[in-house]
Coordinates of C-alpha atoms and ligand atoms in Angstrom, one line a residue:
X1 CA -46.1 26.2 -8.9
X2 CA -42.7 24.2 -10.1
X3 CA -41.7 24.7 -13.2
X4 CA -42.5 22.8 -16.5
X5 CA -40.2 20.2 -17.8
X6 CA -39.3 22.2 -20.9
X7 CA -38.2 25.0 -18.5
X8 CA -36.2 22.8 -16.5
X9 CA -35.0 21.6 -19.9
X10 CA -34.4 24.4 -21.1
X11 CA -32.5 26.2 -18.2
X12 CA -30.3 23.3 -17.8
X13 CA -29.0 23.5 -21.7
X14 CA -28.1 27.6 -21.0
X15 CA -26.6 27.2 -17.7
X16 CA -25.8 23.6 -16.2
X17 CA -22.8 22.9 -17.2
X18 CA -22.3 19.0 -16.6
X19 CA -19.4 16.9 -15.2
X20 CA -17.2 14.2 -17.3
X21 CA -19.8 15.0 -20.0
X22 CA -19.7 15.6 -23.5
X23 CA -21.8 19.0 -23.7
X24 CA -22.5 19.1 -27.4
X25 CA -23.8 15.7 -27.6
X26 CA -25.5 15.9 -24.3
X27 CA -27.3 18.8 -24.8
X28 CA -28.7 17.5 -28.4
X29 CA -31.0 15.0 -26.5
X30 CA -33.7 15.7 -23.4
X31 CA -32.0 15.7 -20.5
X32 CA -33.0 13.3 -17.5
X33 CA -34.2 15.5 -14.6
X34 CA -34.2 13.6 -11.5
X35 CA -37.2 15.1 -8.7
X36 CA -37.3 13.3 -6.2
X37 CA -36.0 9.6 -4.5
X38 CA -37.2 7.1 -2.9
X39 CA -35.3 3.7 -2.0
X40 CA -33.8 2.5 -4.6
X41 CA -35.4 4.5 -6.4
X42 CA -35.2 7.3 -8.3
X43 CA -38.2 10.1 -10.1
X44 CA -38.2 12.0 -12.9
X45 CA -39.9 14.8 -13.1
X46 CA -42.7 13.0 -15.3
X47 CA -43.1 10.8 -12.0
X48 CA -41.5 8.1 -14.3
X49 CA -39.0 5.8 -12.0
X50 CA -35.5 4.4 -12.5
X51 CA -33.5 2.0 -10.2
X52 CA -30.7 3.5 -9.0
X53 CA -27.8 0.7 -10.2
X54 CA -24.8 2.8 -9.7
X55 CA -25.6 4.7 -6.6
X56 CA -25.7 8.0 -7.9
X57 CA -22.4 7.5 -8.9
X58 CA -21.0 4.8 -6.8
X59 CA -22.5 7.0 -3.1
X60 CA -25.6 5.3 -1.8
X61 CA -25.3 2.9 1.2
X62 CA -29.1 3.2 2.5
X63 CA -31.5 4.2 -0.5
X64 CA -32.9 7.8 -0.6
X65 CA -35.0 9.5 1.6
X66 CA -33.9 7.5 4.1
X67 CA -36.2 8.2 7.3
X68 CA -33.0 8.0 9.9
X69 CA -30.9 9.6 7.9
X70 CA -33.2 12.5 7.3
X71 CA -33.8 13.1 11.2
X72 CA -30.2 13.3 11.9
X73 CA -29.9 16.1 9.6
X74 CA -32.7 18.1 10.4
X75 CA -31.7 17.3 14.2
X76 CA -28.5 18.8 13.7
X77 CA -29.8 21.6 11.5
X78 CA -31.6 23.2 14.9
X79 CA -28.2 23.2 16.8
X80 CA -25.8 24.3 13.8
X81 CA -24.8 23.8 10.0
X82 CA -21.7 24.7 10.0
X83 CA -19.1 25.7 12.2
X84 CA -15.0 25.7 11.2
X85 CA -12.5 23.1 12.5
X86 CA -9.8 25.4 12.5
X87 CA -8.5 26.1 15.8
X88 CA -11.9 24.4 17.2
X89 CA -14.1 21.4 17.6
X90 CA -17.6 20.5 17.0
X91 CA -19.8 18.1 18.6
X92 CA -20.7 15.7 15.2
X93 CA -16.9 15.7 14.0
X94 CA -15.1 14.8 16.9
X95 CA -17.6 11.8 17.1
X96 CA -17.3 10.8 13.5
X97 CA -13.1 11.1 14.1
X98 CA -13.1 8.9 16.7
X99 CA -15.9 6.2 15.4
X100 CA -13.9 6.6 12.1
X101 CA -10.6 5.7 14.3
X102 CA -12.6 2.8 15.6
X103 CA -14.0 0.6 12.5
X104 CA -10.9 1.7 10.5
X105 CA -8.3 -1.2 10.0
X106 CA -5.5 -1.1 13.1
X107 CA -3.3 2.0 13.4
X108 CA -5.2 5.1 11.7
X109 CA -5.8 6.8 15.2
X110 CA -6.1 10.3 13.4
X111 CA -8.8 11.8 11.4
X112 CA -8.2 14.9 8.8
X113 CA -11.7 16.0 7.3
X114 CA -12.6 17.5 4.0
X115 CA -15.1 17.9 1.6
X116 CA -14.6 15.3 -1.6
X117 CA -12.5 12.2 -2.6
X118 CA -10.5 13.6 -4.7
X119 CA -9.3 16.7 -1.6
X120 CA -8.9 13.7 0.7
X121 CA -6.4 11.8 -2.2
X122 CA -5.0 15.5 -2.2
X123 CA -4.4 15.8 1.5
X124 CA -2.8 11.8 1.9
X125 CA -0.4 12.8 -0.9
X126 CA 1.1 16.1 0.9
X127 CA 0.6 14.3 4.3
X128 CA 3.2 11.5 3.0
X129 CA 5.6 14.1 1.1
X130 CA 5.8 16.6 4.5
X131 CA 6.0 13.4 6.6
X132 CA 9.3 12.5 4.7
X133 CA 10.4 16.1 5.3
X134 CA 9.3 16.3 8.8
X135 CA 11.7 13.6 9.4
X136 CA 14.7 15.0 7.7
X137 CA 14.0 13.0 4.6
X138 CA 13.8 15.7 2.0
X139 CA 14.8 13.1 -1.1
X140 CA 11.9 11.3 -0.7
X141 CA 9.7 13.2 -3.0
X142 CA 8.1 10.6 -5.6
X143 CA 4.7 8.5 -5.8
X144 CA 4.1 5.5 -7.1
X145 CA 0.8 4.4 -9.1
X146 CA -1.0 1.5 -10.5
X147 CA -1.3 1.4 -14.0
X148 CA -5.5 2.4 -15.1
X149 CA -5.6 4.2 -11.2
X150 CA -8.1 7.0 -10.6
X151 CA -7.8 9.2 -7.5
X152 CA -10.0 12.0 -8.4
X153 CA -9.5 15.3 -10.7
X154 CA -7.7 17.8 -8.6
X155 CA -4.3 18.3 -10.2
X156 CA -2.8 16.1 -7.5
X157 CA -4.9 13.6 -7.2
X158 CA -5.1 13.4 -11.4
X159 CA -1.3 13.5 -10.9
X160 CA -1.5 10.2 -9.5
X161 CA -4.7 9.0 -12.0
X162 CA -3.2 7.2 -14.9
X163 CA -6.1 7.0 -17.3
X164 CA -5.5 9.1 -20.5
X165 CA -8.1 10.8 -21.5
X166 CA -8.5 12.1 -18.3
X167 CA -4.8 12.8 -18.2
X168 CA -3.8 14.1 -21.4
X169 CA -4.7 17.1 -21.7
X170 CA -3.4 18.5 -18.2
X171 CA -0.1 17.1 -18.5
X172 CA 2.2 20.3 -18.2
X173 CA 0.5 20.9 -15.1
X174 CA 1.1 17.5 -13.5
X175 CA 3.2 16.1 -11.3
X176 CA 4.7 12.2 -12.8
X177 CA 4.6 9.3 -10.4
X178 CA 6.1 6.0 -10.8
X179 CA 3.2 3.7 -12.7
X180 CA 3.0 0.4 -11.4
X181 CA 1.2 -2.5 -13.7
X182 CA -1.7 -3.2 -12.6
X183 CA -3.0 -7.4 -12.2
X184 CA -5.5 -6.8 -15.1
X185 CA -6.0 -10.7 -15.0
X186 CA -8.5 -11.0 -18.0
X187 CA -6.0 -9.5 -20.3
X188 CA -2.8 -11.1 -18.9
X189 CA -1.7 -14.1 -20.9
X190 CA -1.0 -15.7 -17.7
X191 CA -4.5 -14.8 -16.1
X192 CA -4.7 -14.1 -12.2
X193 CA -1.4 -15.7 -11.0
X194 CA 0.5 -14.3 -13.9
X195 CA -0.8 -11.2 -13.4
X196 CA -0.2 -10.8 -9.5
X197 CA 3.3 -11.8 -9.8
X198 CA 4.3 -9.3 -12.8
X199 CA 2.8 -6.5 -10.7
X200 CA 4.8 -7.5 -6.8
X201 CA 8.1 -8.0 -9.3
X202 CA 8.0 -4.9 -10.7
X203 CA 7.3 -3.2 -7.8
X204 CA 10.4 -5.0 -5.9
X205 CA 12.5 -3.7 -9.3
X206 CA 11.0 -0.5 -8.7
X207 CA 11.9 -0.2 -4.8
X208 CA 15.4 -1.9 -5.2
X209 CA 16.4 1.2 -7.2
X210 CA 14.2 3.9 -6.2
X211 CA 12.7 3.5 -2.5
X212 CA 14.9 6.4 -1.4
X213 CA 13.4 8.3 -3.5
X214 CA 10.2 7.3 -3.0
X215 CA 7.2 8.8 -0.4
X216 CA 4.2 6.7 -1.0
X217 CA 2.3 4.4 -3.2
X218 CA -1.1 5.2 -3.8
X219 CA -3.7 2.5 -4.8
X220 CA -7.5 2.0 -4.8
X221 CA -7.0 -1.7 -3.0
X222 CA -8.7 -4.9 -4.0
X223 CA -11.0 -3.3 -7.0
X224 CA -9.7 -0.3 -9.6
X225 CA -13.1 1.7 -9.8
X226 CA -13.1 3.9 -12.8
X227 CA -10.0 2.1 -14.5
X228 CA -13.1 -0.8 -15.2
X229 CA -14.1 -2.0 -11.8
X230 CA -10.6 -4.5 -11.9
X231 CA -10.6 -7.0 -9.5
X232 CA -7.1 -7.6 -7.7
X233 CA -5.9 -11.4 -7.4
X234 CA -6.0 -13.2 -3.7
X235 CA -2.6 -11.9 -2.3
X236 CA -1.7 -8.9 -4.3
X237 CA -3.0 -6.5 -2.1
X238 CA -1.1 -8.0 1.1
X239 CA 2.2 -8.5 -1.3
X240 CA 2.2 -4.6 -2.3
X241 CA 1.7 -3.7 1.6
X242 CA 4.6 -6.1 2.6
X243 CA 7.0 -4.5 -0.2
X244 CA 6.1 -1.1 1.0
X245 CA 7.0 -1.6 4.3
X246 CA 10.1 -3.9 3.7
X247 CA 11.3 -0.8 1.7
X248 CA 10.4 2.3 4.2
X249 CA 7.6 3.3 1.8
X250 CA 4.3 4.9 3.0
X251 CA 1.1 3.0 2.0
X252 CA -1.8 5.4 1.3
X253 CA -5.0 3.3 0.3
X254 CA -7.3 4.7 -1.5
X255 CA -11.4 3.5 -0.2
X256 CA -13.4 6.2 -1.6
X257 CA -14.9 3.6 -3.5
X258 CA -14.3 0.5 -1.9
X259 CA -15.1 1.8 2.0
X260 CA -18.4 0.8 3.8
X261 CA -19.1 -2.4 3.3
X262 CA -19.5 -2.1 -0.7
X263 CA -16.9 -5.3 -1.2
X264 CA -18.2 -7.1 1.7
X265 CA -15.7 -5.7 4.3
X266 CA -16.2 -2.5 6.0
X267 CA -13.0 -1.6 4.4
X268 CA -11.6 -3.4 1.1
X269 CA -8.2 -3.4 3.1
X270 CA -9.8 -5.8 5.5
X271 CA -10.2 -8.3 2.6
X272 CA -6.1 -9.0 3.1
X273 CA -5.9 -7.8 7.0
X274 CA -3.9 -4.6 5.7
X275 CA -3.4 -1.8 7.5
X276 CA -2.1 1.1 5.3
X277 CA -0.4 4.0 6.7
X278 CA -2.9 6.6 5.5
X279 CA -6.3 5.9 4.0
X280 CA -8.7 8.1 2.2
X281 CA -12.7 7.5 2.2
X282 CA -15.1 9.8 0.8
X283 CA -18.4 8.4 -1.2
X284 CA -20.3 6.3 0.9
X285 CA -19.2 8.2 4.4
X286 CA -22.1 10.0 4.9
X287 CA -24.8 6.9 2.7
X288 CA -24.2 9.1 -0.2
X289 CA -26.1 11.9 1.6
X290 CA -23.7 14.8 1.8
X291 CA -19.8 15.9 0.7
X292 CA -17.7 14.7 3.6
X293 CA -14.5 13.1 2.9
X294 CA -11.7 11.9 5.6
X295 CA -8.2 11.1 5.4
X296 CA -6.9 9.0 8.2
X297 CA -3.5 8.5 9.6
X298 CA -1.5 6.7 11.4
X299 CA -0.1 8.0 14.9
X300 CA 3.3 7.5 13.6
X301 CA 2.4 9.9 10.8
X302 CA 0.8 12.5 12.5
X303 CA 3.8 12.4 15.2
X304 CA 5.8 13.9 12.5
X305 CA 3.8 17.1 12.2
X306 CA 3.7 17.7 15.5
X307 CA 8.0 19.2 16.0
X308 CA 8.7 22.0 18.2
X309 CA 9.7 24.1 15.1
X310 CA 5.6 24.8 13.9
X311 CA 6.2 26.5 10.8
X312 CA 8.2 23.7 9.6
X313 CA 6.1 20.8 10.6
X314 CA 2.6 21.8 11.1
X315 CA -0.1 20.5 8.2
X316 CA -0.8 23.9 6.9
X317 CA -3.9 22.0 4.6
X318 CA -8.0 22.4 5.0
X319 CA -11.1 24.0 3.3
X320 CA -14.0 25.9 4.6
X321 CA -16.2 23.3 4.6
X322 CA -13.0 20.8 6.8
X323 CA -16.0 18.7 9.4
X324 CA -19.1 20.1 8.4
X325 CA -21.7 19.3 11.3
X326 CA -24.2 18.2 9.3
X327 CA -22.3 15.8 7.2
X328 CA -20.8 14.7 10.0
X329 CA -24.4 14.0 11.7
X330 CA -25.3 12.2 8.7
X331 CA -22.0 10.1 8.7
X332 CA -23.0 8.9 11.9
X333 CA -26.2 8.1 11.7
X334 CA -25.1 6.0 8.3
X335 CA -22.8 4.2 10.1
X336 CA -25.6 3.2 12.6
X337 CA -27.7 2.0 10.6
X338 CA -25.1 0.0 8.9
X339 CA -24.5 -1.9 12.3
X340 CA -28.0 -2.0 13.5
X341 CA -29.1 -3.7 9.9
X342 CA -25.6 -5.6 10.5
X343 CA -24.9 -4.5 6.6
X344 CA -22.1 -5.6 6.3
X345 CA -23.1 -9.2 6.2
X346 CA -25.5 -9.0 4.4
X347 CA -23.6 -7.3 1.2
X348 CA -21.9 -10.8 1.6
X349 CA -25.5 -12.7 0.7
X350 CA -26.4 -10.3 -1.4
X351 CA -23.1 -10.3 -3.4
X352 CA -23.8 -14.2 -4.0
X353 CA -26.9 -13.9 -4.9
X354 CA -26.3 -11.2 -7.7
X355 CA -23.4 -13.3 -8.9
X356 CA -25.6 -17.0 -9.1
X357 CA -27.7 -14.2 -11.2
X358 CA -24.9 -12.5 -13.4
X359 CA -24.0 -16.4 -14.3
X360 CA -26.4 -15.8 -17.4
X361 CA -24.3 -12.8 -18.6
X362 CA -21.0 -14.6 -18.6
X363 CA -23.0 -16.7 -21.0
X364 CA -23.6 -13.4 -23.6
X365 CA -21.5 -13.2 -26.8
X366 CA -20.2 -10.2 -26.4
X367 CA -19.4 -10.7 -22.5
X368 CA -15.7 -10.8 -22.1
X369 CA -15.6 -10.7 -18.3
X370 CA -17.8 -10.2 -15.3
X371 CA -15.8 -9.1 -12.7
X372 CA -17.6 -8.6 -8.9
X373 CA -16.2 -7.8 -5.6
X374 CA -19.3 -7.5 -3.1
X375 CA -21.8 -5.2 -4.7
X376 CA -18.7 -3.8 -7.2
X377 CA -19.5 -4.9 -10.5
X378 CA -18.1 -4.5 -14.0
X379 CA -18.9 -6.0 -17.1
X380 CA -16.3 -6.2 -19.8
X381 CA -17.9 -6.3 -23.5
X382 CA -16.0 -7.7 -26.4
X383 CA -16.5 -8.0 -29.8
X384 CA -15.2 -11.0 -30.2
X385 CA -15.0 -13.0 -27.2
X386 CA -11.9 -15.8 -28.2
X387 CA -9.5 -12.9 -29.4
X388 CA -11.2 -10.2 -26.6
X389 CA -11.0 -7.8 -29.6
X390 CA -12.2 -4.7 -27.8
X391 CA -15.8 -2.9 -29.6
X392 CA -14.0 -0.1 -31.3
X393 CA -14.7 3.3 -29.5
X394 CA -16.8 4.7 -31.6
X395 CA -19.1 2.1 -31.1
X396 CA -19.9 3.4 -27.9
X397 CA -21.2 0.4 -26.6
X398 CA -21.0 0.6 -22.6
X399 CA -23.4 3.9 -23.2
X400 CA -25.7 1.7 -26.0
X401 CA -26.5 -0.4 -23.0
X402 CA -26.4 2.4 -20.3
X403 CA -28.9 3.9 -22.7
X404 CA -31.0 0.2 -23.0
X405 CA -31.0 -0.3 -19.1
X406 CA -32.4 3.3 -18.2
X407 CA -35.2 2.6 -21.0
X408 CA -35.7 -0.5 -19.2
X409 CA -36.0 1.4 -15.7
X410 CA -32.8 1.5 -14.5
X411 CA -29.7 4.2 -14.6
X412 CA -26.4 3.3 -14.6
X413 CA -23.2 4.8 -16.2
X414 CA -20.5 2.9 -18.0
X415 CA -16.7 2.8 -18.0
X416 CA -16.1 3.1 -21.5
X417 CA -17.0 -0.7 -22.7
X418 CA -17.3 -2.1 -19.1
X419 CA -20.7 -1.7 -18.2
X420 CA -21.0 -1.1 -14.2
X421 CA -23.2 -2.6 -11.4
X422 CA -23.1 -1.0 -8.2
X423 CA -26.3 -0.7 -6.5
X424 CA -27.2 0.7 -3.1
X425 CA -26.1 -2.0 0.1
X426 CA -29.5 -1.8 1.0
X427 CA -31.1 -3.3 -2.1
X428 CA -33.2 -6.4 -0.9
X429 CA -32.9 -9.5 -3.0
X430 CA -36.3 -9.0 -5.5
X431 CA -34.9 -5.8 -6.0
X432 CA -31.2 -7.6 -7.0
X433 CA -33.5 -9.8 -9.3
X434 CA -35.1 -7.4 -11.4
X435 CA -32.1 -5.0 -11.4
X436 CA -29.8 -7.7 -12.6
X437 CA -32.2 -9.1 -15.2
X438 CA -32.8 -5.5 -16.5
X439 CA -28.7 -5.2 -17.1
X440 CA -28.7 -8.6 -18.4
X441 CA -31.0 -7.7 -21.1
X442 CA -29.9 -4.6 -21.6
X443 CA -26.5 -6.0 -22.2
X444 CA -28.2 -8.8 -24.9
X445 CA -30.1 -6.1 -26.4
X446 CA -27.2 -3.3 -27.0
X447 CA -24.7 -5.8 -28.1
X448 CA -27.2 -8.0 -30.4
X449 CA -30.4 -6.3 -30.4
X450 CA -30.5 -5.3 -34.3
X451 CA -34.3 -3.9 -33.6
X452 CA -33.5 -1.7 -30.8
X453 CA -30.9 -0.5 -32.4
Ligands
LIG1 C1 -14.7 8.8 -6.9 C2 -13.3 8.5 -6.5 C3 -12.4 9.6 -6.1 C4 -12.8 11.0 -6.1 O1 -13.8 11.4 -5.3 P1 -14.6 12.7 -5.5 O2 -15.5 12.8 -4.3 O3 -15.4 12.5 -6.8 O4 -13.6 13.8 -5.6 C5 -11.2 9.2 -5.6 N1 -10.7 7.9 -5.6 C6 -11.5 6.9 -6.0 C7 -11.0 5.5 -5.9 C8 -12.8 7.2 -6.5 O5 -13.6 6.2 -6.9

């Protein structure tokens, strides 16, 4: 026998402590309690079901419960769960490293596993300071930023973050990079083009003064994730890789989100043909399945660690958990399936089709901007749409209509007033329809509805 709702309930108030959430406010309503999923779908324990339209939290590639993915688990369950990459090699990993090496855009040869996004952030950052003092280079020691950039909550990786309230409070503790502006083209009073340019001129200013100085630059390329799900303007991301490299600097790109296929790319760095010099992905890797991360490299990077003097230039980074088989298993058989079902492509015809549908949002009152890259979406709410007068926080209005879609059967989590959009790839389009009506009306409803509310 399984136990009762209220036990669950009850259990989870004394003991589960969540993350990025408000316990005291949490625990005064009835928790969600998810059973079981299916899909796009996801169970309750009342058998009551939600669409999933934010991927568990931005992960899913397949559904859940995903018959291929299942099998390559349990297959590699009978030969071994786990077995450590340090000093050795197992059969799962070194595929993934070298089909990772493969899809990934030209140059990252060299595959460093871990465990989440924010350890692989971790390990690009000391891969690109230790690179610099692998080749004699000990001054450059700084990072730069964009402006609203999230990397993950370790203190390195929040290091780099720049959104306050995730910020704030750790500040003694962090390290300060350089904070680039990001193209935020809605609020620039010059829109996209405007925007681009203020964002490649100050980071020219910046390089001028400071490249020697300088490691990396870390960014999340083509869309800022939990800054707001920001679209970058046509060309930025290709003008920030040309600085970096005119001025020696490393580029690490960010695609914990963005990786496998969610903008319509494998990689958002193939949007712009740009190859970074290190590049993190996490999330999707394994379809959302299991906690395998991977930092890759470039072989002109990893040449640098490999000096005759080994306690000076050896990586002396990795976690218990560094190429878990069955992770690994799972990774593969996710990127499989994405080929077999050619994917990809068809994020590209399902990314029109959900934006012909999100037309009738632009259209709300209190719709300030819909921005959409591929299956990435994020919708800006206003109070007042001609001044974009921001709803004031404690309206909390990107949660009002959270709260109105999941009544409406489908979860999703905002970004303060930016409502977010991000499916599973494998949604088909009558599942598209009815998800994007449901956040269409849940949008109407929050920001309008005076009998809901
Ligand atoms: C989610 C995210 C991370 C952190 O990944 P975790 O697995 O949650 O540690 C890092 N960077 C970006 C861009 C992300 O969206």
């Amino acid at each position: 026998m399984g136990l009762t709702y209220d036990q669950l309930a009850e259990m989870n108030k004394k003991h589960l402590w969540h993350p990025f959430t408000p316990m005291k406010a949490y625990n005064a309503a009835d928790p969600l309690i998810i059973e079981r999923g299916e899909g796009v779908w996801l169970y309750d324990v009342h058998g009551r079901r939600y669409y999933d339209g934010f991927s568990s939290v931005w992960l899913n590639v397949h559904g859940h419960n995903v018959p291929e993915l299942n099998k390559a688990i349990t297959d590699q369950l009978g030969l071994v769960a786990h077995s450590t990459l340090l000093g050795m090699a197992n059969v799962p990993a070194v595929e993934l490293a070298a089909k990772l090496a493969g899809i990934a855009p030209p140059g990252l040869s060299k595959v460093f596993f871990s465990d989440s996004g924010a350890a692989g952030v971790e390990i690009a950052l000391k891969m690109a300071f230790q690179y610099w003092q692998n080749r004699g280079r000990r001054g450059k020691a700084t990072f730069i930023s964009m402006n609203g950039a999230y990397h993950g909550d370790t203190i390195g990786a929040a290091s780099v973050g720049s959104i306050p309230l995730y910020r704030e409070t750790f500040l003694p503790l962090l390290f300060a990079p350089r904070i680039l502006p990001y193209p935020y083209a809605y609020r620039h009073p010059e829109g996209a083009e405007g925007a681009k340019d203020a964002t490649l001129s100050a980071l020219r200013k910046l390089l001028e003064q400071e490249a020697d100085e300088i490691a990396a630059l870390i960014v999340e390329p083509i869309v800022q994730g939990a800054g707001g799900i920001v679209v970058m303007p046509p060309g930025c991301l290709s003008g920030i890789a040309a600085l970096c490299r005119e001025y020696g600097v490393l580029l690490i790109a960010d695609e914990v989100a963005t990786g496998f296929g969610r903008t319509g790319e494998m990689f958002a760095c193939d949007l712009e043909r740009v190859s970074p010099d290190l590049m993190v992905v996490g999330k999707g890797l394994t379809g959302g399945y299991l906690p395998v991360a991977a930092t890759l490299a470039t072989d002109e990077v990893y040449d640098s660690f490999c000096g005759d003097d080994e306690r000076r230039t050896t990586f002396f980074h990795g976690h218990s958990f560094t190429g878990n088989p069955l992770g690994c298993a799972a990774a593969l058989a996710s990127l499989r399936l994405m080929e077999e079902r050619t994917l990809v492509e068809e994020v590209r015809a399902k990314s029109a089709f959900v934006s012909q549908k999100l037309a009738k949002a632009a259209e709300l009152v209190h719709v300030g901007d819909v921005r959409q890259q591929g299956l990435m979406v994020g919708i800006e709410l206003v109070r007042d749409k001609s001044t974009k007068e921001p709803f004031p926080w404690a309206d909390r209005i990107g949660v009002r209509a959270a709260q109105r879609a999941r009544e409406l059967g489908m979860l999703t989590r905002p970004l303060g007033h930016v409502v977010v959009f991000m499916p599973p790839l494998a949604s088909t389009e009558a599942e598209l329809d009815e998800m994007t009506d449901i956040l269409v009306k849940a949008i109407d409803d929050a920001t309008m509805g005076s009998e809901w509310r």
